[in-house]
Short mmCIF file of C-alpha atoms in Angstrom, two decimals:
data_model
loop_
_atom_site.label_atom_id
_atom_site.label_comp_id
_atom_site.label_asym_id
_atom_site.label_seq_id
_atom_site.Cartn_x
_atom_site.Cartn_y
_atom_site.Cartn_z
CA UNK A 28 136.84 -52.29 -126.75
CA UNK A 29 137.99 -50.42 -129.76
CA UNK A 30 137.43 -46.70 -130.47
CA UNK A 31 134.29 -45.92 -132.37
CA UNK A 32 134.03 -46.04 -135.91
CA UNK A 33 134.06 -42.00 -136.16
CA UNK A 34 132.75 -42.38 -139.83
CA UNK A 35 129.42 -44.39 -139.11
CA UNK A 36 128.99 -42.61 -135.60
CA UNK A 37 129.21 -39.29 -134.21
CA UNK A 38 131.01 -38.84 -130.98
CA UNK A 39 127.50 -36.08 -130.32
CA UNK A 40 125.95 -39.53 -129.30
CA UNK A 41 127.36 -39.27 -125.69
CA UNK A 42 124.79 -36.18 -125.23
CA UNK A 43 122.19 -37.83 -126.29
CA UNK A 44 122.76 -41.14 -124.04
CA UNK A 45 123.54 -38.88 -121.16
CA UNK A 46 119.88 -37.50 -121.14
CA UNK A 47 118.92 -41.14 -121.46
CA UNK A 48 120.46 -41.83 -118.73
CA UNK A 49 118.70 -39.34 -116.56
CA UNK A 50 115.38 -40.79 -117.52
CA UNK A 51 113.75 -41.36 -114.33
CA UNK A 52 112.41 -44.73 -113.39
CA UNK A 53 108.97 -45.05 -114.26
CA UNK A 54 105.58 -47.84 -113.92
CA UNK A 55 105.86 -48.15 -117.42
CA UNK A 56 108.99 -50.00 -116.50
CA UNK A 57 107.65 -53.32 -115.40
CA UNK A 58 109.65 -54.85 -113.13
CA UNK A 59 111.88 -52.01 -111.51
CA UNK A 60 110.94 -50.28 -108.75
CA UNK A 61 110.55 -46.76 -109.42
CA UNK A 62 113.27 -45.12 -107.79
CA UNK A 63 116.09 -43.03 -109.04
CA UNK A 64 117.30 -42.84 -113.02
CA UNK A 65 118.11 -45.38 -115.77
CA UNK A 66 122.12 -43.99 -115.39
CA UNK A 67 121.66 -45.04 -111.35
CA UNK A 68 119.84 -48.58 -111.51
CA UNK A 69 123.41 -50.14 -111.35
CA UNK A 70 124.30 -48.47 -108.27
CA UNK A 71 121.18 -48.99 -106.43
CA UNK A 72 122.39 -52.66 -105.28
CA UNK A 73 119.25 -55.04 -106.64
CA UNK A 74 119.83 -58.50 -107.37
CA UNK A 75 116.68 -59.44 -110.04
CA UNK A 76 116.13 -62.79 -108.46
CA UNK A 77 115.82 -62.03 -104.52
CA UNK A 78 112.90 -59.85 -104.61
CA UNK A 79 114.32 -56.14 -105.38
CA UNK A 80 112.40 -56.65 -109.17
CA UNK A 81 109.12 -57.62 -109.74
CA UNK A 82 108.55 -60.81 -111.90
CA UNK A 83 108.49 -61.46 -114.82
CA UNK A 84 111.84 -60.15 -115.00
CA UNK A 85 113.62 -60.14 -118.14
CA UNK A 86 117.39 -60.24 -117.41
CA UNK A 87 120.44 -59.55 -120.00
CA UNK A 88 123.70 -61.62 -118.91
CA UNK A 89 126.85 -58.99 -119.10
CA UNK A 90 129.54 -61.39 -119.49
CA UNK A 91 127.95 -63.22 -122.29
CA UNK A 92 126.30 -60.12 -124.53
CA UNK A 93 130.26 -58.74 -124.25
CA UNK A 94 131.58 -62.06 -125.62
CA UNK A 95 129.28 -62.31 -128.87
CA UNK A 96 130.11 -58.53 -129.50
CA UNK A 97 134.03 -59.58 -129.25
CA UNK A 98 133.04 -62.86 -130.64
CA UNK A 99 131.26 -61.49 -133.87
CA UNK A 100 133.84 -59.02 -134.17
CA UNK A 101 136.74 -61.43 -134.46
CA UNK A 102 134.54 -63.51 -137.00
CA UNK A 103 134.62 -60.70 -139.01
CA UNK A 104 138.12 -59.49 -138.73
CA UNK A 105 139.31 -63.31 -139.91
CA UNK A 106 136.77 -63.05 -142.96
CA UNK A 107 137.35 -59.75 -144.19
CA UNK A 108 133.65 -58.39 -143.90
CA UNK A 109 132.13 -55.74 -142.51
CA UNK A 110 129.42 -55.89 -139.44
CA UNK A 111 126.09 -53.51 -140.15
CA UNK A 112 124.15 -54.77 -137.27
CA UNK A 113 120.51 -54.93 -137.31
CA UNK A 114 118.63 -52.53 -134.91
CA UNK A 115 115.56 -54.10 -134.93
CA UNK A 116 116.52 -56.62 -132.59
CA UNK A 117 117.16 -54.60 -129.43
CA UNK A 118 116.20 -50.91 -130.63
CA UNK A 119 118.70 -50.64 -128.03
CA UNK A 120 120.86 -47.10 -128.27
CA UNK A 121 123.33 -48.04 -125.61
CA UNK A 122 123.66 -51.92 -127.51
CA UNK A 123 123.99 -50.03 -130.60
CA UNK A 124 127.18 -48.17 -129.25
CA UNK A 125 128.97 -50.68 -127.86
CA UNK A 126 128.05 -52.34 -130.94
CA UNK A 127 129.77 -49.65 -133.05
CA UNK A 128 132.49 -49.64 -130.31
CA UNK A 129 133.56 -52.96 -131.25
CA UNK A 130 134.11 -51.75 -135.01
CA UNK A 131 130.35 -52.08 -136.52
CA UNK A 132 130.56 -50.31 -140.18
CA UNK A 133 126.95 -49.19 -140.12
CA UNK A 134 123.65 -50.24 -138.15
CA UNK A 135 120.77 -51.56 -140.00
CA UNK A 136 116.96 -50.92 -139.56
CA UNK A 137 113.67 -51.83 -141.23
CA UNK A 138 111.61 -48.46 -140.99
CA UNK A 139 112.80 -45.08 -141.13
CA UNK A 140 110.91 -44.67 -137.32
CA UNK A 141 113.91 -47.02 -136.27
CA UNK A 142 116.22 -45.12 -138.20
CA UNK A 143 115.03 -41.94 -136.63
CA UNK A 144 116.04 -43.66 -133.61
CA UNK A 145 119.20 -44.45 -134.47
CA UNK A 146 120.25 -40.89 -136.03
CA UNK A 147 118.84 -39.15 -132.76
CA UNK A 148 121.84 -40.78 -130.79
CA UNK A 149 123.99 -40.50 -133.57
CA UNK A 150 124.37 -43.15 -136.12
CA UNK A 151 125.88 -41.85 -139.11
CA UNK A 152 125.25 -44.87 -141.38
CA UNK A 153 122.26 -46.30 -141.58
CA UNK A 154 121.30 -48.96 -143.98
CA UNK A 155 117.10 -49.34 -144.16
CA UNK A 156 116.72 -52.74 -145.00
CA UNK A 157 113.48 -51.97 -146.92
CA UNK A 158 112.14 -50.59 -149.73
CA UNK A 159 111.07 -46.26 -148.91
CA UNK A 160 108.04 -45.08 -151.21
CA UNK A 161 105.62 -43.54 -148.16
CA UNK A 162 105.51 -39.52 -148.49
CA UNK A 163 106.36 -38.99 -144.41
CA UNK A 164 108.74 -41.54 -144.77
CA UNK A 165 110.44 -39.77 -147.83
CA UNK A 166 110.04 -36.45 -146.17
CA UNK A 167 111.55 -37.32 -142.98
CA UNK A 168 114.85 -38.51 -145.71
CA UNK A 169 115.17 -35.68 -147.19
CA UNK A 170 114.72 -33.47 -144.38
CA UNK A 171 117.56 -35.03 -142.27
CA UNK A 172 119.49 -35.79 -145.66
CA UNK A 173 119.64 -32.49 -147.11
CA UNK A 174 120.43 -30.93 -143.25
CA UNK A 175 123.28 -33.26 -142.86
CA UNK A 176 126.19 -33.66 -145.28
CA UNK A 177 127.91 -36.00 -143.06
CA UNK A 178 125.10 -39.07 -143.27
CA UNK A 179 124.53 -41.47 -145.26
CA UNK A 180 121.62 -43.62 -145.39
CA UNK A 181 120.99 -46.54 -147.96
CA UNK A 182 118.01 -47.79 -149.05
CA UNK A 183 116.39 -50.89 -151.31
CA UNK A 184 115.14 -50.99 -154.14
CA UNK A 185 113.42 -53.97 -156.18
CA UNK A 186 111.53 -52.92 -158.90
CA UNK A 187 110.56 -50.47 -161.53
CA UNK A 188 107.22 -48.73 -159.55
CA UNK A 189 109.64 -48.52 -156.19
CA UNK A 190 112.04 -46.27 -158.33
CA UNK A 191 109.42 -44.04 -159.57
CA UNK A 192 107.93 -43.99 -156.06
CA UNK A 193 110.69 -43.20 -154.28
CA UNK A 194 111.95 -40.62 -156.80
CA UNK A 195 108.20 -38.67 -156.45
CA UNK A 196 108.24 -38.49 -152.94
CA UNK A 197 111.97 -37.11 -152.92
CA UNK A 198 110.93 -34.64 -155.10
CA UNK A 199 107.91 -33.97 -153.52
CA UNK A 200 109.76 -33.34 -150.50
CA UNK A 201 112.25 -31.07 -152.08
CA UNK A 202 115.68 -32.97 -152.19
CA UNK A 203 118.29 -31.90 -153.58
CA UNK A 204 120.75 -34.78 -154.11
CA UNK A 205 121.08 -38.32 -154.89
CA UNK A 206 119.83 -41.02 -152.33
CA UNK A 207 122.51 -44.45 -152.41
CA UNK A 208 120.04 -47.17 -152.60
CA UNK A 209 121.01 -51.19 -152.76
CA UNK A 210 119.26 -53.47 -155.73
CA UNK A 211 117.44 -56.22 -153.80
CA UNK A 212 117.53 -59.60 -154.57
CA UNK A 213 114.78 -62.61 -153.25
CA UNK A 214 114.32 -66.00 -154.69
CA UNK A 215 111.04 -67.71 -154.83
CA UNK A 216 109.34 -68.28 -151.51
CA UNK A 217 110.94 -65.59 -150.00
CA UNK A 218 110.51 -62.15 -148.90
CA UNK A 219 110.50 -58.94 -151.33
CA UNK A 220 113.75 -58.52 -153.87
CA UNK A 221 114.02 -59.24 -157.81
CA UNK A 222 113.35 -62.90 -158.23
CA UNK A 223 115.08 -63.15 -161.51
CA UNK A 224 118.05 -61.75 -163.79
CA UNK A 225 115.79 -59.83 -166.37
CA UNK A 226 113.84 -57.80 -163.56
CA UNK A 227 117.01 -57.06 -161.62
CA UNK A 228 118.50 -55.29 -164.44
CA UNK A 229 115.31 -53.22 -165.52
CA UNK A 230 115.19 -51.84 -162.39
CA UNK A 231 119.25 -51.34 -162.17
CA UNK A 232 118.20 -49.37 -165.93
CA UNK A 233 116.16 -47.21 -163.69
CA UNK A 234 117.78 -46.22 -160.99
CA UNK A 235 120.50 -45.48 -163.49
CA UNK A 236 118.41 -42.97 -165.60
CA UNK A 237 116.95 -41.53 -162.10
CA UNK A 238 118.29 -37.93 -161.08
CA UNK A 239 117.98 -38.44 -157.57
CA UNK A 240 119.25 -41.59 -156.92
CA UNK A 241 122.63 -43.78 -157.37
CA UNK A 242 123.00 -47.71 -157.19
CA UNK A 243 125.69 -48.67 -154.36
CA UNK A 244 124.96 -51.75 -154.44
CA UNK A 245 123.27 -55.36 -153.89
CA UNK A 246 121.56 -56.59 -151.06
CA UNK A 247 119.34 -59.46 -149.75
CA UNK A 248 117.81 -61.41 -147.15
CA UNK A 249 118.52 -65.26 -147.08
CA UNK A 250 117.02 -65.92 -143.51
CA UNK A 251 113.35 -67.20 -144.46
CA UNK A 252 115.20 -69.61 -147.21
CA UNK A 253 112.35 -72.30 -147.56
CA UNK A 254 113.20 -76.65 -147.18
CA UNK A 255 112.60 -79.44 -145.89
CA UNK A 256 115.25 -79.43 -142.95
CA UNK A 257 118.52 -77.30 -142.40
CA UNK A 258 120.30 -79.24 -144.93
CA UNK A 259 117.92 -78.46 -147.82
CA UNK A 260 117.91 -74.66 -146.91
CA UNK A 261 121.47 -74.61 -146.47
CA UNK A 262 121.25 -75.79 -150.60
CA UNK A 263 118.67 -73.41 -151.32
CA UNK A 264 121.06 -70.31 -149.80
CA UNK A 265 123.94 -71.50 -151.78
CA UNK A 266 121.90 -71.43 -154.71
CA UNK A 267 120.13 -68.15 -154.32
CA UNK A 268 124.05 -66.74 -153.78
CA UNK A 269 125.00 -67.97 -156.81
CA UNK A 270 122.32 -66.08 -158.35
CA UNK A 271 122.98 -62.69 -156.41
CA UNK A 272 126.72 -63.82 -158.14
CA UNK A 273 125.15 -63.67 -161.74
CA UNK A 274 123.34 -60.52 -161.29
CA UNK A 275 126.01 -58.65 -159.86
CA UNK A 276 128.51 -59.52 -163.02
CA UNK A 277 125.99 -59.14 -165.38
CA UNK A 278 125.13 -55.15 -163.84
CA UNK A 279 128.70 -54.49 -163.47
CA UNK A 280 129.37 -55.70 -167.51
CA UNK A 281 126.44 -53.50 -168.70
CA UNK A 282 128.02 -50.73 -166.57
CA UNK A 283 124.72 -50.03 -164.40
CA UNK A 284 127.02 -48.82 -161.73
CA UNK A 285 129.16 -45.45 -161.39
CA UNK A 286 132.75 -45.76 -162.82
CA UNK A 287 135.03 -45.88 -159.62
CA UNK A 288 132.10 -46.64 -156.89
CA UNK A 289 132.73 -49.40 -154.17
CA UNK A 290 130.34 -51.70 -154.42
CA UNK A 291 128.18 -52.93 -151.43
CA UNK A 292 127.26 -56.34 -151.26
CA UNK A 293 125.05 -56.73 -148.04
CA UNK A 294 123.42 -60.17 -146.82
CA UNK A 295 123.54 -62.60 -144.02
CA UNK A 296 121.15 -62.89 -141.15
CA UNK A 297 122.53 -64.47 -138.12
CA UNK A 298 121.97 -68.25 -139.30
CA UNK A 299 123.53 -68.34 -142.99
CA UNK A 300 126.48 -65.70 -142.54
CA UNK A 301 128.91 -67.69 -143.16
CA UNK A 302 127.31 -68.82 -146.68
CA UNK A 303 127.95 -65.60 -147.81
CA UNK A 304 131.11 -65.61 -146.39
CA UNK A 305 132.31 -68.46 -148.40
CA UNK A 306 130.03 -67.16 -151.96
CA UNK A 307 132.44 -63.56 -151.84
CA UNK A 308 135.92 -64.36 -151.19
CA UNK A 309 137.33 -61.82 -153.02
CA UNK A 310 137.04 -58.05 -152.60
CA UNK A 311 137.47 -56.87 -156.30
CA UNK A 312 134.66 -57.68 -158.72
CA UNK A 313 134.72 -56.85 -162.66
CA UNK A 314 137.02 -54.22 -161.84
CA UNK A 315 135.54 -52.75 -158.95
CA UNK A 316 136.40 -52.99 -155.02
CA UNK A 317 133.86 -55.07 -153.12
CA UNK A 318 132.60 -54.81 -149.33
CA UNK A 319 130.85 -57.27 -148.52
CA UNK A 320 128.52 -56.29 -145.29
CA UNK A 321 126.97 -59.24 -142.94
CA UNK A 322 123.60 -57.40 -141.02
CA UNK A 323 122.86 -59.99 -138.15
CA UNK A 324 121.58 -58.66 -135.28
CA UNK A 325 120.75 -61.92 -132.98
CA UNK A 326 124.24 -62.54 -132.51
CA UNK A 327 124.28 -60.12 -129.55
CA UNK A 328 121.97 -61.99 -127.41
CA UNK A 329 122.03 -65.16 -129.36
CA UNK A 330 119.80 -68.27 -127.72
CA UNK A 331 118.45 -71.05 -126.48
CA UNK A 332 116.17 -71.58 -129.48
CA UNK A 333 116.11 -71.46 -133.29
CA UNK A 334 119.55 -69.75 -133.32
CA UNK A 335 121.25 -71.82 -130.94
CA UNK A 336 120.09 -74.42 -133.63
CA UNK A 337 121.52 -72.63 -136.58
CA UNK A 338 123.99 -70.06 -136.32
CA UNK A 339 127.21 -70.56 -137.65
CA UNK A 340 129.01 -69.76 -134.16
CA UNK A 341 126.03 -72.18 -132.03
CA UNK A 342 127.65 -74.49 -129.73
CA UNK A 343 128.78 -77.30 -131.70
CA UNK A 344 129.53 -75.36 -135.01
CA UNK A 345 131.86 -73.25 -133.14
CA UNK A 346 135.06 -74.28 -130.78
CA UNK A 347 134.36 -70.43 -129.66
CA UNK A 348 130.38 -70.09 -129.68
CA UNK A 349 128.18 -67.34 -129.01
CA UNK A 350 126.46 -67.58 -125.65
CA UNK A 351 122.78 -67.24 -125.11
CA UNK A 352 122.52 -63.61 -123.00
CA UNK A 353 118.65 -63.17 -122.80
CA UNK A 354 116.48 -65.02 -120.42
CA UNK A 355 113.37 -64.35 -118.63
CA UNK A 356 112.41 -65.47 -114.98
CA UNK A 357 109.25 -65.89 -113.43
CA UNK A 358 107.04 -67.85 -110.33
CA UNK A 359 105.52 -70.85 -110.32
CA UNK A 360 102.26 -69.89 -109.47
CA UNK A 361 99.98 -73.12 -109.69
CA UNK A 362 99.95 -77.00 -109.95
CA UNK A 363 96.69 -77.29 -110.42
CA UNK A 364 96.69 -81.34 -111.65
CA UNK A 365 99.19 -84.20 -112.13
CA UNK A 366 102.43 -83.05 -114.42
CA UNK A 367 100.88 -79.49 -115.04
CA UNK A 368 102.45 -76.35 -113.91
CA UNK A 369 101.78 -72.08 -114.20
CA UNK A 370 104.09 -69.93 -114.29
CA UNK A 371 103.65 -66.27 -114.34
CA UNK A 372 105.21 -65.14 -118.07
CA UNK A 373 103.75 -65.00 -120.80
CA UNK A 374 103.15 -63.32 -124.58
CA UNK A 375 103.71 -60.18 -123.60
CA UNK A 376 106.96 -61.13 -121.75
CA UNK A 377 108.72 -63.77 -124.21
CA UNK A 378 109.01 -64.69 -127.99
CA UNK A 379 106.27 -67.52 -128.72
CA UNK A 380 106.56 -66.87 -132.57
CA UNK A 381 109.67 -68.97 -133.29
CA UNK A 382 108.81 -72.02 -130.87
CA UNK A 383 108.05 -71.57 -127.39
CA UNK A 384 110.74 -70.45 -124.54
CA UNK A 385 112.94 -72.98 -123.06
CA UNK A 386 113.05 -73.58 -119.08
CA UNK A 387 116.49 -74.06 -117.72
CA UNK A 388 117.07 -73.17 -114.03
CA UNK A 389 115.19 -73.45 -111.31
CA UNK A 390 116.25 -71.26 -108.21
CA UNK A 391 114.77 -71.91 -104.93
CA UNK A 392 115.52 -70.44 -101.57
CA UNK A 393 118.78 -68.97 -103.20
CA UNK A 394 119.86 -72.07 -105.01
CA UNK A 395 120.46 -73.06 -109.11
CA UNK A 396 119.02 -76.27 -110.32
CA UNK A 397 119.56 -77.22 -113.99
CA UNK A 398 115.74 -77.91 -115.29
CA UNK A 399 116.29 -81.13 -117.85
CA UNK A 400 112.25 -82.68 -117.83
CA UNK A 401 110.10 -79.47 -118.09
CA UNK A 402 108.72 -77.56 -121.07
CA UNK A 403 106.62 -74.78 -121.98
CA UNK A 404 103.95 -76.21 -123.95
CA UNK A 405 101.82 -73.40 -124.21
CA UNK A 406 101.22 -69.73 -123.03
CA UNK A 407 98.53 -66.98 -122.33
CA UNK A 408 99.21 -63.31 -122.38
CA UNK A 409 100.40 -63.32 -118.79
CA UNK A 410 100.68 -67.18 -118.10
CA UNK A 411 102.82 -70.23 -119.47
CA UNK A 412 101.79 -73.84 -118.83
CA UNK A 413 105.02 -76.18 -118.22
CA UNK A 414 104.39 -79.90 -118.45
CA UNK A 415 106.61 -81.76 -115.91
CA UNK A 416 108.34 -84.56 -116.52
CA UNK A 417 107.51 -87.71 -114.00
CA UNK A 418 110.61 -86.78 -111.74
CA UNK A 419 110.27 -83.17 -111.65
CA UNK A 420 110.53 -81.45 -108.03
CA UNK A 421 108.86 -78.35 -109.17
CA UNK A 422 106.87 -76.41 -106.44
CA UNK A 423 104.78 -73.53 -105.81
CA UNK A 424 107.18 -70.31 -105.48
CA UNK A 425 110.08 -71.72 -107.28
CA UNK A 426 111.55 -69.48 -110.01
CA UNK A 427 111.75 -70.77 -113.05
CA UNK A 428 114.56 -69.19 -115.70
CA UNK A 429 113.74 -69.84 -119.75
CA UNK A 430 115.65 -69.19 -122.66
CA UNK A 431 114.05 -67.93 -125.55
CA UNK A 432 113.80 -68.61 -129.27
CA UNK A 433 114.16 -65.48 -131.33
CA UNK A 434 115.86 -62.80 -129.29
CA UNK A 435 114.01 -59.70 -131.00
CA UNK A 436 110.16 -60.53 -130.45
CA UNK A 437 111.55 -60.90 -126.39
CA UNK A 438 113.19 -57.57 -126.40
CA UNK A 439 110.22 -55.72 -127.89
CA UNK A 440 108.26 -56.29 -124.70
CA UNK A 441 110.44 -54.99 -122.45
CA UNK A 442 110.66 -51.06 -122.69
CA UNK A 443 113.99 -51.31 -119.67
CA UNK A 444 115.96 -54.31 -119.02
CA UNK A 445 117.72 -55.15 -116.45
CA UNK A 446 121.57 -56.05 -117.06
CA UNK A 447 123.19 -58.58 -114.31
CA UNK A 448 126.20 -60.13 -113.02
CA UNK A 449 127.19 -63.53 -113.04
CA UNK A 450 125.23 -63.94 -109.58
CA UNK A 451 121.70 -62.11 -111.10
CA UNK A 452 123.40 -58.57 -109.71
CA UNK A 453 121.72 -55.69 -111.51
CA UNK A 454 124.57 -53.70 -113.06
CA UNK A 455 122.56 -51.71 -115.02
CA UNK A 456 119.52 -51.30 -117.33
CA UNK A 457 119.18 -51.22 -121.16
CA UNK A 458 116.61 -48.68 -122.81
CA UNK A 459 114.56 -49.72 -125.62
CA UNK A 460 112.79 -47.68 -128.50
CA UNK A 461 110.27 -49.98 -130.06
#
């Protein structure tokens, strides 16, 4: 790995992930038995599929979470961006680290509760992908702001009340300087953001005449682009681009933006990144130096799901792809009819929002059997039904592995992970803060 990026994280963080470390293993860590410290799990010998860890067990695949952080990395490098990884998705301290260790610029959140996170083991750039206009919000800004000379946290803006809302509650909570904030831009369909050239610049007009804040930059979100199929959303993003394009020149020309700033221009999920790779080429705009800033955060973990469908590094997009790294196991616990199975996982042990998780080994009495005609076809909180496919050798007590669509609904679930080996040995355990 590379040395930490000093400027966007303090080298304090090591304290803070020590006493992590010595967080004893507890029952609210389902799955592990509790025995010994987070910091010892990997010496304790466990291997999560031969009956040291209770199932479900969600497991996080070494090797292949240190490829996609050397694999994103590289992408990066070749294109000339910058990496601000998104937090959300693992809420994961030790991830974020190694994350920064492999030359992240800054980590992104969507709340200031995850960015409190984040600062507490030592972040020192923190992008909230969000508009801030909540008073405890603001206060909890200005507080760690105005106490700390050294961070910098960005925030969004995307309209003319947000300003004036955000500006109250700084003042309200007594700061004393001027918050960097990023103009947001959305397209119809989509999330929050300006959806057209007029608004974008009134609210540019406003952050300009505000005393206690300055305009960095531009951001947006492309990820929930509406159309029919891929295709047609791939055309929508390069469209909506080509917007953000417009705006940008048009705030630069009307000089909206501080003589000698670098400008910020942060977008890209983890399925259209390399659309905004190819819409900013250049790293000088109307006289200005750019950075352009992807913020996906599925990359780590990737999938077996709606990523491993779309990313721009999936297996068959990429002669180097991203491997999927998160996967929960479980028991066949029933076959109660003809082509019906139970296994014991469910909602509150995998993503179910962006299709449902993806059986692909099945491991009995210590051996690995590709799955090719089951599927989950639906789930309860604590149990998924798998239809079988007329050939299917599925039995009571088999273990049945699953990929999963949407890496950061599975990670929310699990408050300790367990991190394996090759051959399902536990080499460690990943904290989360959701």
């Amino acid at each position: 790995m590379s040395d930490i990026n000093a400027s966007a994280l303090s080298f304090d963080h090591a304290a803070a992930l020590a006493e992590l470390l010595e967080e004893p293993i507890s029952v609210g860590f389902k799955s592990f038995p509790t025995v010994g410290t987070i910091g010892e799990v990997g010496a304790q010998g466990w291997r999560a599929l031969d009956g040291d860890l209770m199932l479900p067990v969600a497991v996080l695949s070494e090797s292949a979470v240190e490829h996609n952080l050397q694999r994103m990395a590289q992408y990066c490098r070749e294109n000339g961006v910058d990496l601000a990884p998104h937090g959300k998705t693992t809420m994961s301290p030790q991830l974020m680290v190694r994350q920064f260790s492999a030359g992240a610029w800054a980590v992104t959140v969507a709340t200031t509760a995850q960015a409190r996170v984040f600062h507490a083991f030592g972040a020192r750039r923190i992008v909230i992908a969000s508009q801030v206009v909540a008073r405890g919000d603001l206060q909890w800004l200005a507080q760690s702001l105005d106490g700390d000379a050294g961070l910098e946290i960005l925030v969004l803006v995307d309209s003319v009340a947000g300003v004036a809302a955000t500006c109250k509650g700084l003042w309200e909570a007594g700061f004393a300087g001027r918050l960097p904030v990023l103009l947001e831009l959305g397209y119809d369909g989509g999330r929050a953001g300006c959806r057209d050239k007029v608004t974008a610049l009134e609210v540019a007009s406003a952050v300009m005449a505000a005393k206690c804040l300055v305009l960095r930059g531009f951001e947006g979100f492309e990820g929930l682009m509406p159309g029919a199929d891929y295709a047609a959303q791939q055309a929508g993003v390069d469209g909506y681009l080509n917007f953000v394009k417009d705006v940008v020149d048009e705030t630069l020309e009307r000089a909206l933006v501080e003589a000698g700033s670098e400008i910020l221009l942060t977008f890209g999920g983890s399925a259209y990144f390399d659309r905004v790779v190819a819409a900013f080429p250049g790293r000088e705009r109307g006289g200005f130096s750019v950075r352009v800033v992807l913020r996906s955060g599925c990359y780590l973990t990737h999938d077996d799901g709606m990523y491993a469908r779309t990313s721009p590094l999936a297996a068959g997009a990429d002669p180097d792809p991203l491997y999927s790294a998160l996967h929960v196991w479980s028991a066949v616990l029933a076959k109660p009819e003809p082509g019906l199975a139970i296994a014991g996982f469910g909602k509150r042990d995998a993503s179910f929002d962006a299709g449902w998780p993806i059986p692909l080994l099945r491991r009995r009495e210590g051996q690995m059997q590709n799955l090719n005609d089951v599927a989950v076809t639906g789930m309860n909180d604590q149990h998924a039904y798998l239809a079988l496919g007329a050939h299917s050798d599925v039995e009571v007590g088999d273990l049945i592995g699953c990929g999963i669509s949407h890496p950061c609904t599975t990670f929310d679930k699990w408050p300790l992970i367990a991190m394996v080996d090759e051959d399902y040995r536990v080499t460690g355990a990943v904290r989360t803060f959701f």
